[in-house]
Amino acid sequence: MNKTSQFHPEPLYDVSNLGHVELYTPCLERSIRFFVDVYGLDLVSTQGDSAYLRAWGDHDLTSLKLTAAKDAGVAHIGWRTMSNQALDRRVSALKAYGIEGQWLDGDVGHGKAFSFIAPSGHRMELYHEAEKYVPMPDKKPYLINQPQKFSGRGVAAARIDHINILTHDVVGLRNFADQTMGFKLREHLVPGGQGEEVGAWMSLMNKAHDMAITKEPSKGASGRLHHLAYAVENREDVLRAADIFMENDVFIEFGPAKHSRTQGFFLYVYEPGGNRIEVFSGGLHIFTPDWAPLQWGTEEKGRSTAWGLGVPESFHKYATPNVAVPAADELTRAAAFAALSE
Amino acid sequence: MNKTSQFHPEPLYDVSNLGHVELYTPCLERSIRFFVDVYGLDLVSTQGDSAYLRAWGDHDLTSLKLTAAKDAGVAHIGWRTMSNQALDRRVSALKAYGIEGQWLDGDVGHGKAFSFIAPSGHRMELYHEAEKYVPMPDKKPYLINQPQKFSGRGVAAARIDHINILTHDVVGLRNFADQTMGFKLREHLVPGGQGEEVGAWMSLMNKAHDMAITKEPSKGASGRLHHLAYAVENREDVLRAADIFMENDVFIEFGPAKHSRTQGFFLYVYEPGGNRIEVFSGGLHIFTPDWAPLQWGTEEKGRSTAWGLGVPESFHKYATPNVAVPAADELTRAAAFAALSE
Amino acid sequence: MNKTSQFHPEPLYDVSNLGHVELYTPCLERSIRFFVDVYGLDLVSTQGDSAYLRAWGDHDLTSLKLTAAKDAGVAHIGWRTMSNQALDRRVSALKAYGIEGQWLDGDVGHGKAFSFIAPSGHRMELYHEAEKYVPMPDKKPYLINQPQKFSGRGVAAARIDHINILTHDVVGLRNFADQTMGFKLREHLVPGGQGEEVGAWMSLMNKAHDMAITKEPSKGASGRLHHLAYAVENREDVLRAADIFMENDVFIEFGPAKHSRTQGFFLYVYEPGGNRIEVFSGGLHIFTPDWAPLQWGTEEKGRSTAWGLGVPESFHKYATPNVAVPAADELTRAAAFAALSE
Amino acid sequence: MNKTSQFHPEPLYDVSNLGHVELYTPCLERSIRFFVDVYGLDLVSTQGDSAYLRAWGDHDLTSLKLTAAKDAGVAHIGWRTMSNQALDRRVSALKAYGIEGQWLDGDVGHGKAFSFIAPSGHRMELYHEAEKYVPMPDKKPYLINQPQKFSGRGVAAARIDHINILTHDVVGLRNFADQTMGFKLREHLVPGGQGEEVGAWMSLMNKAHDMAITKEPSKGASGRLHHLAYAVENREDVLRAADIFMENDVFIEFGPAKHSRTQGFFLYVYEPGGNRIEVFSGGLHIFTPDWAPLQWGTEEKGRSTAWGLGVPESFHKYATPNVAVPAADELTRAAAFAALSE
């Protein structure tokens, strides 16, 4: 029997993938310029105070919504279901769990969605119907199994990959995600092998993680974002991204290096609005049906990075909205670093 | 609704992955030496006329069985199910389809298996219970989410990935695989956009293919192998493999290059027994729930390779067992050819 | 004693590098668009019927001059000397050899130059004084040891690397280049180990080649170009270039693959004017002072490519100006060929 | 005029390359095992308390001599000259500078050598005659332009590349190296743009550095080694090396990352004897004849790494012989540190 869930007799595949994320930014125009010119996304639409973007490898019309707001952070996280029936089943499970929520008519790129607030305070939505991207002639790919022509602009982020959110109760949130949506726990971190769990990596199908949950360091905070990640095809693309960020005065917080958990090759930067954004490649894939959740602890070489690179303190402390406010308007290299080390 | 199956109202995930393959070889010792010294697998066990091997990234004990025989070819293909219940469901579906089969007690590395002959003449088996690999101290990995220490020996093939088999009736076999086991058709090839389908690429979950089905070119042949593929982590590993094969006088038939279908980065060689073996990396992953099968044809740039590299004639004609001897000029490395034709 | 020259008692380092090349093109605007938008060069200046371009890693102002002409081909090849004294010494050596030439005042990007016609019919020039590139603020690199900001546009060719020219007398031309300019013969090709030499790879310092000389296949032709190559940093950049060319309908003739001679990782395309252009990476570097010229022949595995990839017939026959039209079936991407033959 | 030397009217190319280095180690057997099994060198010969090794891409018989000694460190550095005449000229220049030295008969792999002590206290030797490596049949490469078959064992370090040595007088030592041997200053580091120079990167021909000179942090120390580097072909090989080191419990001090100076992609580890060893790839190459030495300072983004990775304190303090014990918390992999301090 599949050991990755304590709630389902057999593995549940009703939720398919991370469909889209809405981020808040205090400087919408600069955030758009970062995501388009440097990160390499395409701007699909603007509506009021929001902009909709997509990566060249995303199949749906849009995977990122940027909305002007006073503070950075994640507005909501959209999980796409396998079908409308699967959507109904998951909504029933949420209600059975005691979650209040409401149906929304939809947004640019997708149809009706069930919106709810997870126990961690993060707004999420489940939906199935999405608009497939149809390229205009100048964006048509040479290969028909690719949604869009590869432009190679900037980092050329290829597709939305995963999100990392903070919570005071890691175990509670991962049980919720498992029980209601079928997220499979793949790895978790319990420093010293006992005491509190401070990280959990969960996935929907073959990936090592679609959602990571890590311990919220600030007492009063709720619903905060650690990072949003898009994938690129290989490690050389991550190294190339580092050069692109360097040339464009984007603050590089951490990486490129290899994580121990997930074995992903990572690079973290801050977009102008302050949200931490990752360029991600590789990592392990899970094909065996009897993957049991792996518990990491210091006695088991529980370092965050495979090759021994130390984790910057900001990586454990900084999140958005930033309850310990950095110099929000100028997150370029030196200024941001100075702010972080205060 | 998920559009990838005509037989199931919702996507079926009862079969998890390609678990193991048994290949015949007319020169067992030389085949073992190739797979261990050059391809980089580990020898796990020998039993009578058979040897059991594994890649360092395989979670199960063994993914390849080599058995001495008069001719090369594929003896059987082992598909692992998600659970024992899933196994029972699939066996019922096979019987409902009219397939005769029998239960086997198991083999090195796995428990009871339902063995049957697919319409194409290939022997397959479905099983769930498998022996998880437990490394001896000298094989313990540094990272606990990896089954075995990375040795880096030879090509260092990382894990079993997919198989390509030949049949006279591509559509019939892919419908069988969909209906009975839940394989999802991802891409198929109909030259000229009409007439006979000559290729189908099917997968179980997020991969672009776990099984490829291509048109059998020889009238009298049945149950033949086109190739077996193991994955490596990235394209540089494929390029490095080419150097390793070159240095060890292994006949390189095709690649390294990029396929149009699946977008995989490939390299094909012949192992000493004559079976075509691939080193594979990357390729597209399918995360969207509404991937519709893509039909390729010449009017849609239906080339076999993305960058225009021509396909060697042997790639369309040669398979194991080798019922039609390839023309000598297709095999340009004389020593390798001599070895193969022993 | 250094064995790489039969003409100099000690190695001669008066000529430093391939400084610039002037290509003819029958469609100047389209060639400019290719080199800027796809190949990734910057347009520096236009003067009359000529355009001057540079790669982001070139130290001098310009490395490529494109000039409108009836036929494609190479107008002249500019070799830069170490110093003005070195220039004078090389001009004396040319005159001693019997070469007539004349001093030119210079051109965009360089000062006075000695222009002459090599025995193969190619116009070459020697010069020392060149204009160093000074970036405008928006092109300033983050690292001061880089001449220009890395843009990442298109293929992002990094710097001019080498040229391959055709001649009826390979040995004669390489002796001329050695005797007058100090080119060191590194490798040469004599099929069968006897008879006529059909290829010679020569370099100035540590590279495997700055100039390759191959046998002219057309009886009446003279002064033709086989290809001009720019370098990129690594093999992944070459693979990425293949995707960029694919997406932009550029005809890929050969590669990506690894040459046997020089071990360079190559990719050849035709620019819209018809000239063959390479994207090149890696290859061996020569640091030992006693490298003796290596003679390749078929009995010594004298294949053109390391991994066995066959050489397309056009690679041996097609050059610019195109005096012999290649067979249509050598050019498999129909639209690209049509465009080229306009 | 070439601006890279203040001592020579024209660039001097009498010294060709770093030929070999002799390292001391307090645990010869364990050092040999590291260099052979993990770093991937071949053991060529053992003589008394010394072992001679080579990389598969070295043209000479041996590039590394390991000698048992009480403390780690560099015993001598062997620079190979272009010719015997060049050797005589350089010895004359050394004597004119006031250097005492003596002629040695030679050693395994090379003939007569002029041995002397540089002003920094490092023993160096100049020599020309060296034994070319001739592979036994099982080491014969497939490509004749490669000295030895590529084994792919461990890190598979390809060839000796450069050395970094410490001195109290950086400017004095680089002037000595320029004046007597023709080393060209390529980049140097003067923190704050004024005051003392603390680093100089010098090369012989096209490379960015064959020798780096950095400031000795310990008052009483002399003749110490910062690190010895071998090159691999590309950045992926460096990333792969990190996995190999991780799996073999080798302490990784710094990297993989990209240096600002030289732009090399680096990875530093400690071999069992305690010497810092680098795996190096890429970096800039210098082809222009008018490269002027670049001065780095903090006001010019004078960070040590291109992407902002901090330099571990040990990198500035630890050298061999280890006269100042590093703080325990600098060395985070406990087992490795324990091994080093035996």
Short mmCIF file of N, CA, C and O in Angstrom, two decimals, chain A residues 67-110:
data_model
loop_
_atom_site.label_atom_id
_atom_site.label_comp_id
_atom_site.label_asym_id
_atom_site.label_seq_id
_atom_site.Cartn_x
_atom_site.Cartn_y
_atom_site.Cartn_z
N THR A 67 -0.47 42.02 -8.30
CA THR A 67 -1.46 43.01 -7.90
C THR A 67 -0.83 44.07 -7.00
O THR A 67 -0.11 43.73 -6.05
N ALA A 68 -1.09 45.32 -7.34
CA ALA A 68 -0.56 46.43 -6.54
C ALA A 68 -1.15 46.39 -5.14
O ALA A 68 -2.36 46.19 -4.97
N ALA A 69 -0.30 46.56 -4.14
CA ALA A 69 -0.76 46.54 -2.76
C ALA A 69 0.27 47.28 -1.91
O ALA A 69 1.36 47.61 -2.38
N LYS A 70 -0.11 47.57 -0.70
CA LYS A 70 0.80 48.30 0.18
C LYS A 70 2.04 47.44 0.50
O LYS A 70 3.17 47.94 0.54
N ASP A 71 1.82 46.18 0.76
CA ASP A 71 2.93 45.29 1.11
C ASP A 71 3.02 44.12 0.14
O ASP A 71 2.02 43.69 -0.42
N ALA A 72 4.22 43.59 0.01
CA ALA A 72 4.43 42.39 -0.78
C ALA A 72 3.81 41.20 -0.05
O ALA A 72 3.44 41.28 1.12
N GLY A 73 3.73 40.08 -0.75
CA GLY A 73 3.17 38.88 -0.15
C GLY A 73 2.41 38.08 -1.19
O GLY A 73 2.42 38.42 -2.38
N VAL A 74 1.80 36.99 -0.74
CA VAL A 74 1.02 36.16 -1.65
C VAL A 74 -0.45 36.42 -1.41
O VAL A 74 -0.95 36.30 -0.29
N ALA A 75 -1.15 36.79 -2.47
CA ALA A 75 -2.58 37.07 -2.37
C ALA A 75 -3.38 35.78 -2.37
O ALA A 75 -4.27 35.58 -1.55
N HIS A 76 -3.10 34.92 -3.32
CA HIS A 76 -3.73 33.59 -3.28
C HIS A 76 -2.94 32.62 -4.13
O HIS A 76 -2.12 33.02 -4.96
N ILE A 77 -3.21 31.35 -3.88
CA ILE A 77 -2.51 30.25 -4.55
C ILE A 77 -3.56 29.39 -5.24
O ILE A 77 -4.49 28.91 -4.59
N GLY A 78 -3.40 29.21 -6.56
CA GLY A 78 -4.41 28.48 -7.32
C GLY A 78 -3.96 27.07 -7.66
O GLY A 78 -2.98 26.88 -8.39
N TRP A 79 -4.69 26.09 -7.14
CA TRP A 79 -4.39 24.68 -7.44
C TRP A 79 -5.40 24.18 -8.45
O TRP A 79 -6.61 24.30 -8.25
N ARG A 80 -4.90 23.60 -9.52
CA ARG A 80 -5.80 23.13 -10.57
C ARG A 80 -6.14 21.66 -10.36
O ARG A 80 -5.25 20.84 -10.08
N THR A 81 -7.39 21.31 -10.52
CA THR A 81 -7.79 19.91 -10.34
C THR A 81 -7.79 19.18 -11.68
O THR A 81 -7.76 19.79 -12.75
N MET A 82 -7.83 17.85 -11.59
CA MET A 82 -7.79 17.00 -12.77
C MET A 82 -9.05 17.15 -13.63
O MET A 82 -8.99 16.97 -14.85
N SER A 83 -10.16 17.42 -12.99
CA SER A 83 -11.44 17.45 -13.70
C SER A 83 -12.43 18.22 -12.85
O SER A 83 -12.13 18.59 -11.70
N ASN A 84 -13.59 18.47 -13.39
CA ASN A 84 -14.63 19.12 -12.59
C ASN A 84 -15.15 18.20 -11.49
O ASN A 84 -15.48 18.65 -10.40
N GLN A 85 -15.22 16.90 -11.79
CA GLN A 85 -15.63 15.97 -10.75
C GLN A 85 -14.63 15.99 -9.60
O GLN A 85 -15.00 15.95 -8.42
N ALA A 86 -13.36 16.00 -9.96
CA ALA A 86 -12.32 16.03 -8.93
C ALA A 86 -12.45 17.32 -8.10
O ALA A 86 -12.25 17.31 -6.88
N LEU A 87 -12.77 18.40 -8.77
CA LEU A 87 -12.98 19.67 -8.06
C LEU A 87 -14.11 19.53 -7.04
O LEU A 87 -13.95 19.91 -5.87
N ASP A 88 -15.20 18.95 -7.47
CA ASP A 88 -16.32 18.78 -6.54
C ASP A 88 -15.93 17.91 -5.35
O ASP A 88 -16.28 18.19 -4.20
N ARG A 89 -15.22 16.85 -5.62
CA ARG A 89 -14.80 15.97 -4.52
C ARG A 89 -13.93 16.73 -3.52
O ARG A 89 -14.05 16.57 -2.31
N ARG A 90 -13.02 17.56 -4.04
CA ARG A 90 -12.10 18.26 -3.13
C ARG A 90 -12.82 19.34 -2.33
O ARG A 90 -12.49 19.59 -1.17
N VAL A 91 -13.80 19.95 -2.95
CA VAL A 91 -14.58 20.95 -2.21
C VAL A 91 -15.36 20.27 -1.09
O VAL A 91 -15.43 20.77 0.04
N SER A 92 -15.90 19.10 -1.40
CA SER A 92 -16.60 18.35 -0.35
C SER A 92 -15.64 18.01 0.79
O SER A 92 -16.00 18.10 1.97
N ALA A 93 -14.46 17.61 0.46
CA ALA A 93 -13.48 17.26 1.49
C ALA A 93 -13.12 18.48 2.33
O ALA A 93 -12.94 18.39 3.55
N LEU A 94 -12.99 19.63 1.68
CA LEU A 94 -12.68 20.86 2.42
C LEU A 94 -13.81 21.18 3.40
O LEU A 94 -13.57 21.52 4.56
N LYS A 95 -15.05 21.05 2.92
CA LYS A 95 -16.18 21.34 3.78
C LYS A 95 -16.27 20.34 4.92
O LYS A 95 -16.56 20.71 6.07
N ALA A 96 -15.97 19.10 4.61
CA ALA A 96 -15.99 18.08 5.67
C ALA A 96 -14.93 18.39 6.72
O ALA A 96 -15.08 18.06 7.91
N TYR A 97 -13.86 19.00 6.28
CA TYR A 97 -12.79 19.38 7.21
C TYR A 97 -13.21 20.58 8.07
O TYR A 97 -12.61 20.86 9.10
N GLY A 98 -14.24 21.28 7.61
CA GLY A 98 -14.71 22.45 8.36
C GLY A 98 -14.29 23.77 7.75
O GLY A 98 -14.39 24.83 8.37
N ILE A 99 -13.81 23.71 6.53
CA ILE A 99 -13.37 24.93 5.86
C ILE A 99 -14.56 25.67 5.25
O ILE A 99 -15.38 25.08 4.56
N GLU A 100 -14.65 26.94 5.57
CA GLU A 100 -15.63 27.81 4.91
C GLU A 100 -14.97 28.34 3.63
O GLU A 100 -13.79 28.65 3.63
N GLY A 101 -15.74 28.47 2.63
CA GLY A 101 -15.18 29.03 1.41
C GLY A 101 -16.30 29.52 0.53
O GLY A 101 -17.46 29.39 0.88
N GLN A 102 -15.91 30.12 -0.61
CA GLN A 102 -16.98 30.55 -1.50
C GLN A 102 -16.56 30.32 -2.95
O GLN A 102 -15.37 30.31 -3.28
N TRP A 103 -17.55 30.17 -3.80
CA TRP A 103 -17.28 30.01 -5.23
C TRP A 103 -17.12 31.38 -5.87
O TRP A 103 -17.93 32.28 -5.65
N LEU A 104 -16.05 31.50 -6.65
CA LEU A 104 -15.83 32.72 -7.43
C LEU A 104 -16.13 32.41 -8.90
O LEU A 104 -16.01 31.26 -9.34
N ASP A 105 -16.50 33.45 -9.65
CA ASP A 105 -16.83 33.24 -11.05
C ASP A 105 -15.61 32.92 -11.92
O ASP A 105 -15.74 32.39 -13.01
N GLY A 106 -14.47 33.29 -11.41
CA GLY A 106 -13.27 33.07 -12.22
C GLY A 106 -12.49 34.34 -12.38
O GLY A 106 -12.79 35.38 -11.76
N ASP A 107 -11.46 34.27 -13.20
CA ASP A 107 -10.55 35.39 -13.39
C ASP A 107 -9.96 35.25 -14.79
O ASP A 107 -10.27 34.29 -15.51
N VAL A 108 -9.10 36.17 -15.17
CA VAL A 108 -8.40 36.02 -16.44
C VAL A 108 -7.71 34.66 -16.44
O VAL A 108 -6.93 34.36 -15.54
N GLY A 109 -8.03 33.83 -17.39
CA GLY A 109 -7.33 32.56 -17.53
C GLY A 109 -7.99 31.35 -16.91
O GLY A 109 -7.58 30.23 -17.17
N HIS A 110 -8.98 31.55 -16.06
CA HIS A 110 -9.64 30.35 -15.53
C HIS A 110 -11.09 30.63 -15.17
O HIS A 110 -11.52 31.78 -15.02
#
